Amino acid sequence: MKHTLRFRAYLSDDVASEAWRHINILRQIRNHAVRDYYGSDYNDTPSAYDQHGTLKDWTDQWPTFAEPSQHAAQQAITQIHSDLETLEKRRDEGYNCGRLQWQGAGEFRSVSYNQSSRFNVDHNTGDDRFARLRLEKIGWFNIRAERDVPPADDIDEVILKKETTGEWYVSLVTTVEDTPEKPPLSEIDPEDCVGVDLGITSYIHTSDNLSVDTLDLSDEYDRYAREQRKLTRKEQGSANWKKQRQKVAQAKRKIKRKVRDYQHKLTTWLVTEYDVVAVEDLDVKPMLEGSQSAKNKQDAAWSRFLELLEYKADLHGTHVVDVEPAGTTKECAVCGVETAKPIWVREHSCPACGHTDDRDLNAAKNILYRGLKQLGAGRSESTPVQTALPTLTPHREEVGAKRVVEAGSPEA
Ligand SMILES: [Zn+2]
């Protein structure tokens, strides 16, 4: 699997201005390729390969296009085609999405190389806190080696990016070979399985009845709003305005970093604690419930959380199973009868069987139940998941991970 390591990069003034100049030219090449793509006949749109070929004509016509690494230029063109594919996929999924936009100065901030002949890594800087990296046509610069910097041969792709804060970062993409195998489904102990409800009052609620509070970011958001207000009072384009704009970006970064830390901790805990993590499939969820703008931000945080969870699950050998989200809150985890409840009703109380539970716990149990069922489907009768399930079906109160064992054991 692919693994991305991010490092802070320190470019000398000369190298930084050269890199930024190249990025700006790459942006123009990218815009040009987008225009070329949309300007061509509907039935004869150019592929990435076609446009790599046309690049030569463009550089003849506009010599500045030849100044950055032509490999990097091809990469920028390839990126458009990958973005077009993503748009196409989203459209197929029923989303309303527009076209690729022309990007103005500052909107395109990175350069990428994916051939090892285009970059070098030097570990012998005499200071083990730093390594040096060379990018074709840009030059050498330091990166802070907070963790081991892989040798150039092990790097699949290098992305140099200038953040809006003005800081430079390098992402090194490598392939991780020896990730642990996911345990075979037949060997999974149902006790090591968990259902996770992405809640409204708590960030997550698990089928083991653990709830994790939402991260309190009110101070950080206040700070961000304050810095933004200060920015509006400065004269646009002035030195103070530019300084203030960096403060705004810093405040925003701080929020991002805190959320990321929090998500890292939560996902690491889940994949180390459990062998199976069942979650709701959020690709379906927003479409079912209608994405109101207030909810979009939360959805975005959840998508990142789930992305990180899947990524860590691959690193740690844990199964992540996405289940159908419809009705997980309505359904009774004991008898399966559905009861509609408004969002402010925090307790699940079943009119059919009398079972009561916390609303999110009931949902988490349903998610785990669906996840186990989904994983167990088509497996041999002897798998614990399968042996647990037939017992579970009539007695759905045994859905909690710990109870699955009880239900599947001879005493149950
Ligand atoms: Zn019930």
JSON list of N, CA, C and O in Angstrom, two decimals, residues 96-128:
[
{"chain": "A", "resi": 96, "resn": "ASN", "atom": "N", "xyz": [-24.12, 16.58, -8.19]},
{"chain": "A", "resi": 96, "resn": "ASN", "atom": "CA", "xyz": [-24.14, 17.63, -9.18]},
{"chain": "A", "resi": 96, "resn": "ASN", "atom": "C", "xyz": [-22.76, 18.31, -9.14]},
{"chain": "A", "resi": 96, "resn": "ASN", "atom": "O", "xyz": [-22.46, 19.03, -8.21]},
{"chain": "A", "resi": 97, "resn": "CYS", "atom": "N", "xyz": [-21.91, 18.00, -10.14]},
{"chain": "A", "resi": 97, "resn": "CYS", "atom": "CA", "xyz": [-20.60, 18.66, -10.08]},
{"chain": "A", "resi": 97, "resn": "CYS", "atom": "C", "xyz": [-20.29, 19.35, -11.39]},
{"chain": "A", "resi": 97, "resn": "CYS", "atom": "O", "xyz": [-20.72, 18.94, -12.46]},
{"chain": "A", "resi": 98, "resn": "GLY", "atom": "N", "xyz": [-19.56, 20.41, -11.26]},
{"chain": "A", "resi": 98, "resn": "GLY", "atom": "CA", "xyz": [-19.28, 21.25, -12.42]},
{"chain": "A", "resi": 98, "resn": "GLY", "atom": "C", "xyz": [-18.06, 20.78, -13.19]},
{"chain": "A", "resi": 98, "resn": "GLY", "atom": "O", "xyz": [-17.77, 19.59, -13.25]},
{"chain": "A", "resi": 99, "resn": "ARG", "atom": "N", "xyz": [-17.36, 21.75, -13.79]},
{"chain": "A", "resi": 99, "resn": "ARG", "atom": "CA", "xyz": [-16.20, 21.43, -14.59]},
{"chain": "A", "resi": 99, "resn": "ARG", "atom": "C", "xyz": [-14.95, 21.86, -13.86]},
{"chain": "A", "resi": 99, "resn": "ARG", "atom": "O", "xyz": [-15.02, 22.56, -12.86]},
{"chain": "A", "resi": 100, "resn": "LEU", "atom": "N", "xyz": [-13.81, 21.42, -14.35]},
{"chain": "A", "resi": 100, "resn": "LEU", "atom": "CA", "xyz": [-12.55, 21.88, -13.77]},
{"chain": "A", "resi": 100, "resn": "LEU", "atom": "C", "xyz": [-12.44, 23.38, -14.02]},
{"chain": "A", "resi": 100, "resn": "LEU", "atom": "O", "xyz": [-12.74, 23.85, -15.11]},
{"chain": "A", "resi": 101, "resn": "GLN", "atom": "N", "xyz": [-12.01, 24.10, -13.02]},
{"chain": "A", "resi": 101, "resn": "GLN", "atom": "CA", "xyz": [-11.94, 25.55, -13.12]},
{"chain": "A", "resi": 101, "resn": "GLN", "atom": "C", "xyz": [-10.53, 26.01, -13.52]},
{"chain": "A", "resi": 101, "resn": "GLN", "atom": "O", "xyz": [-9.54, 25.34, -13.23]},
{"chain": "A", "resi": 102, "resn": "TRP", "atom": "N", "xyz": [-10.50, 27.17, -14.10]},
{"chain": "A", "resi": 102, "resn": "TRP", "atom": "CA", "xyz": [-9.26, 27.86, -14.33]},
{"chain": "A", "resi": 102, "resn": "TRP", "atom": "C", "xyz": [-8.71, 28.23, -12.96]},
{"chain": "A", "resi": 102, "resn": "TRP", "atom": "O", "xyz": [-9.46, 28.65, -12.08]},
{"chain": "A", "resi": 103, "resn": "GLN", "atom": "N", "xyz": [-7.42, 28.05, -12.72]},
{"chain": "A", "resi": 103, "resn": "GLN", "atom": "CA", "xyz": [-6.88, 28.37, -11.40]},
{"chain": "A", "resi": 103, "resn": "GLN", "atom": "C", "xyz": [-6.04, 29.64, -11.43]},
{"chain": "A", "resi": 103, "resn": "GLN", "atom": "O", "xyz": [-5.11, 29.77, -12.23]},
{"chain": "A", "resi": 104, "resn": "GLY", "atom": "N", "xyz": [-6.37, 30.55, -10.54]},
{"chain": "A", "resi": 104, "resn": "GLY", "atom": "CA", "xyz": [-5.65, 31.81, -10.45]},
{"chain": "A", "resi": 104, "resn": "GLY", "atom": "C", "xyz": [-4.37, 31.67, -9.65]},
{"chain": "A", "resi": 104, "resn": "GLY", "atom": "O", "xyz": [-4.14, 30.63, -9.04]},
{"chain": "A", "resi": 105, "resn": "ALA", "atom": "N", "xyz": [-3.56, 32.73, -9.63]},
{"chain": "A", "resi": 105, "resn": "ALA", "atom": "CA", "xyz": [-2.30, 32.70, -8.89]},
{"chain": "A", "resi": 105, "resn": "ALA", "atom": "C", "xyz": [-2.58, 32.34, -7.43]},
{"chain": "A", "resi": 105, "resn": "ALA", "atom": "O", "xyz": [-3.51, 32.86, -6.83]},
{"chain": "A", "resi": 106, "resn": "GLY", "atom": "N", "xyz": [-1.81, 31.40, -6.88]},
{"chain": "A", "resi": 106, "resn": "GLY", "atom": "CA", "xyz": [-2.00, 31.01, -5.49]},
{"chain": "A", "resi": 106, "resn": "GLY", "atom": "C", "xyz": [-2.96, 29.85, -5.30]},
{"chain": "A", "resi": 106, "resn": "GLY", "atom": "O", "xyz": [-3.03, 29.26, -4.24]},
{"chain": "A", "resi": 107, "resn": "GLU", "atom": "N", "xyz": [-3.72, 29.52, -6.34]},
{"chain": "A", "resi": 107, "resn": "GLU", "atom": "CA", "xyz": [-4.66, 28.41, -6.19]},
{"chain": "A", "resi": 107, "resn": "GLU", "atom": "C", "xyz": [-3.99, 27.07, -6.49]},
{"chain": "A", "resi": 107, "resn": "GLU", "atom": "O", "xyz": [-4.49, 26.01, -6.13]},
{"chain": "A", "resi": 108, "resn": "PHE", "atom": "N", "xyz": [-2.89, 27.14, -7.19]},
{"chain": "A", "resi": 108, "resn": "PHE", "atom": "CA", "xyz": [-2.15, 25.94, -7.57]},
{"chain": "A", "resi": 108, "resn": "PHE", "atom": "C", "xyz": [-0.81, 26.06, -6.85]},
{"chain": "A", "resi": 108, "resn": "PHE", "atom": "O", "xyz": [-0.06, 27.00, -7.11]},
{"chain": "A", "resi": 109, "resn": "ARG", "atom": "N", "xyz": [-0.52, 25.16, -5.90]},
{"chain": "A", "resi": 109, "resn": "ARG", "atom": "CA", "xyz": [0.59, 25.43, -5.00]},
{"chain": "A", "resi": 109, "resn": "ARG", "atom": "C", "xyz": [1.63, 24.33, -4.93]},
{"chain": "A", "resi": 109, "resn": "ARG", "atom": "O", "xyz": [2.48, 24.35, -4.04]},
{"chain": "A", "resi": 110, "resn": "SER", "atom": "N", "xyz": [1.58, 23.34, -5.81]},
{"chain": "A", "resi": 110, "resn": "SER", "atom": "CA", "xyz": [2.52, 22.24, -5.62]},
{"chain": "A", "resi": 110, "resn": "SER", "atom": "C", "xyz": [3.11, 21.75, -6.93]},
{"chain": "A", "resi": 110, "resn": "SER", "atom": "O", "xyz": [2.59, 22.02, -8.02]},
{"chain": "A", "resi": 111, "resn": "VAL", "atom": "N", "xyz": [4.21, 21.02, -6.80]},
{"chain": "A", "resi": 111, "resn": "VAL", "atom": "CA", "xyz": [4.84, 20.41, -7.95]},
{"chain": "A", "resi": 111, "resn": "VAL", "atom": "C", "xyz": [5.15, 18.97, -7.57]},
{"chain": "A", "resi": 111, "resn": "VAL", "atom": "O", "xyz": [5.51, 18.69, -6.43]},
{"chain": "A", "resi": 112, "resn": "SER", "atom": "N", "xyz": [4.96, 18.05, -8.52]},
{"chain": "A", "resi": 112, "resn": "SER", "atom": "CA", "xyz": [5.10, 16.63, -8.19]},
{"chain": "A", "resi": 112, "resn": "SER", "atom": "C", "xyz": [6.00, 15.90, -9.19]},
{"chain": "A", "resi": 112, "resn": "SER", "atom": "O", "xyz": [5.95, 16.18, -10.39]},
{"chain": "A", "resi": 113, "resn": "TYR", "atom": "N", "xyz": [6.82, 15.00, -8.67]},
{"chain": "A", "resi": 113, "resn": "TYR", "atom": "CA", "xyz": [7.73, 14.20, -9.49]},
{"chain": "A", "resi": 113, "resn": "TYR", "atom": "C", "xyz": [7.54, 12.73, -9.11]},
{"chain": "A", "resi": 113, "resn": "TYR", "atom": "O", "xyz": [7.57, 12.41, -7.93]},
{"chain": "A", "resi": 114, "resn": "ASN", "atom": "N", "xyz": [7.37, 11.85, -10.08]},
{"chain": "A", "resi": 114, "resn": "ASN", "atom": "CA", "xyz": [7.25, 10.44, -9.70]},
{"chain": "A", "resi": 114, "resn": "ASN", "atom": "C", "xyz": [8.22, 9.52, -10.43]},
{"chain": "A", "resi": 114, "resn": "ASN", "atom": "O", "xyz": [7.95, 8.34, -10.61]},
{"chain": "A", "resi": 115, "resn": "GLN", "atom": "N", "xyz": [9.35, 10.08, -10.84]},
{"chain": "A", "resi": 115, "resn": "GLN", "atom": "CA", "xyz": [10.41, 9.22, -11.39]},
{"chain": "A", "resi": 115, "resn": "GLN", "atom": "C", "xyz": [11.67, 9.49, -10.59]},
{"chain": "A", "resi": 115, "resn": "GLN", "atom": "O", "xyz": [12.07, 10.65, -10.45]},
{"chain": "A", "resi": 116, "resn": "SER", "atom": "N", "xyz": [12.31, 8.44, -10.08]},
{"chain": "A", "resi": 116, "resn": "SER", "atom": "CA", "xyz": [13.41, 8.65, -9.15]},
{"chain": "A", "resi": 116, "resn": "SER", "atom": "C", "xyz": [14.61, 9.33, -9.82]},
{"chain": "A", "resi": 116, "resn": "SER", "atom": "O", "xyz": [15.48, 9.87, -9.14]},
{"chain": "A", "resi": 117, "resn": "SER", "atom": "N", "xyz": [14.64, 9.34, -11.16]},
{"chain": "A", "resi": 117, "resn": "SER", "atom": "CA", "xyz": [15.73, 10.05, -11.83]},
{"chain": "A", "resi": 117, "resn": "SER", "atom": "C", "xyz": [15.56, 11.56, -11.72]},
{"chain": "A", "resi": 117, "resn": "SER", "atom": "O", "xyz": [16.46, 12.32, -12.06]},
{"chain": "A", "resi": 118, "resn": "ARG", "atom": "N", "xyz": [14.38, 12.00, -11.26]},
{"chain": "A", "resi": 118, "resn": "ARG", "atom": "CA", "xyz": [14.08, 13.44, -11.20]},
{"chain": "A", "resi": 118, "resn": "ARG", "atom": "C", "xyz": [14.42, 14.04, -9.84]},
{"chain": "A", "resi": 118, "resn": "ARG", "atom": "O", "xyz": [14.24, 15.23, -9.64]},
{"chain": "A", "resi": 119, "resn": "PHE", "atom": "N", "xyz": [14.80, 13.20, -8.87]},
{"chain": "A", "resi": 119, "resn": "PHE", "atom": "CA", "xyz": [15.12, 13.75, -7.54]},
{"chain": "A", "resi": 119, "resn": "PHE", "atom": "C", "xyz": [16.24, 12.95, -6.87]},
{"chain": "A", "resi": 119, "resn": "PHE", "atom": "O", "xyz": [16.51, 11.82, -7.27]},
{"chain": "A", "resi": 120, "resn": "ASN", "atom": "N", "xyz": [16.87, 13.56, -5.88]},
{"chain": "A", "resi": 120, "resn": "ASN", "atom": "CA", "xyz": [17.90, 12.89, -5.08]},
{"chain": "A", "resi": 120, "resn": "ASN", "atom": "C", "xyz": [17.64, 13.16, -3.61]},
{"chain": "A", "resi": 120, "resn": "ASN", "atom": "O", "xyz": [17.09, 14.20, -3.27]},
{"chain": "A", "resi": 121, "resn": "VAL", "atom": "N", "xyz": [18.09, 12.22, -2.77]},
{"chain": "A", "resi": 121, "resn": "VAL", "atom": "CA", "xyz": [18.04, 12.42, -1.33]},
{"chain": "A", "resi": 121, "resn": "VAL", "atom": "C", "xyz": [19.46, 12.29, -0.81]},
{"chain": "A", "resi": 121, "resn": "VAL", "atom": "O", "xyz": [20.17, 11.36, -1.18]},
{"chain": "A", "resi": 122, "resn": "ASP", "atom": "N", "xyz": [19.88, 13.24, 0.00]},
{"chain": "A", "resi": 122, "resn": "ASP", "atom": "CA", "xyz": [21.20, 13.18, 0.62]},
{"chain": "A", "resi": 122, "resn": "ASP", "atom": "C", "xyz": [21.02, 13.14, 2.13]},
{"chain": "A", "resi": 122, "resn": "ASP", "atom": "O", "xyz": [20.50, 14.09, 2.72]},
{"chain": "A", "resi": 123, "resn": "HIS", "atom": "N", "xyz": [21.43, 12.01, 2.73]},
{"chain": "A", "resi": 123, "resn": "HIS", "atom": "CA", "xyz": [21.27, 11.87, 4.18]},
{"chain": "A", "resi": 123, "resn": "HIS", "atom": "C", "xyz": [22.47, 12.42, 4.94]},
{"chain": "A", "resi": 123, "resn": "HIS", "atom": "O", "xyz": [22.42, 12.59, 6.15]},
{"chain": "A", "resi": 124, "resn": "ASN", "atom": "N", "xyz": [23.58, 12.65, 4.23]},
{"chain": "A", "resi": 124, "resn": "ASN", "atom": "CA", "xyz": [24.82, 13.03, 4.92]},
{"chain": "A", "resi": 124, "resn": "ASN", "atom": "C", "xyz": [24.99, 14.55, 4.99]},
{"chain": "A", "resi": 124, "resn": "ASN", "atom": "O", "xyz": [25.83, 15.13, 4.33]},
{"chain": "A", "resi": 125, "resn": "THR", "atom": "N", "xyz": [24.15, 15.17, 5.79]},
{"chain": "A", "resi": 125, "resn": "THR", "atom": "CA", "xyz": [24.23, 16.62, 5.89]},
{"chain": "A", "resi": 125, "resn": "THR", "atom": "C", "xyz": [25.14, 17.02, 7.05]},
{"chain": "A", "resi": 125, "resn": "THR", "atom": "O", "xyz": [25.40, 18.21, 7.25]},
{"chain": "A", "resi": 126, "resn": "GLY", "atom": "N", "xyz": [25.58, 16.01, 7.84]},
{"chain": "A", "resi": 126, "resn": "GLY", "atom": "CA", "xyz": [26.40, 16.33, 9.01]},
{"chain": "A", "resi": 126, "resn": "GLY", "atom": "C", "xyz": [25.54, 16.74, 10.21]},
{"chain": "A", "resi": 126, "resn": "GLY", "atom": "O", "xyz": [26.04, 17.01, 11.28]},
{"chain": "A", "resi": 127, "resn": "ASP", "atom": "N", "xyz": [24.24, 16.79, 10.00]},
{"chain": "A", "resi": 127, "resn": "ASP", "atom": "CA", "xyz": [23.31, 17.15, 11.08]},
{"chain": "A", "resi": 127, "resn": "ASP", "atom": "C", "xyz": [22.12, 16.21, 10.92]},
{"chain": "A", "resi": 127, "resn": "ASP", "atom": "O", "xyz": [21.37, 16.32, 9.95]},
{"chain": "A", "resi": 128, "resn": "ASP", "atom": "N", "xyz": [21.97, 15.24, 11.85]},
{"chain": "A", "resi": 128, "resn": "ASP", "atom": "CA", "xyz": [20.96, 14.20, 11.61]},
{"chain": "A", "resi": 128, "resn": "ASP", "atom": "C", "xyz": [19.53, 14.71, 11.79]},
{"chain": "A", "resi": 128, "resn": "ASP", "atom": "O", "xyz": [18.58, 13.96, 11.61]}
]
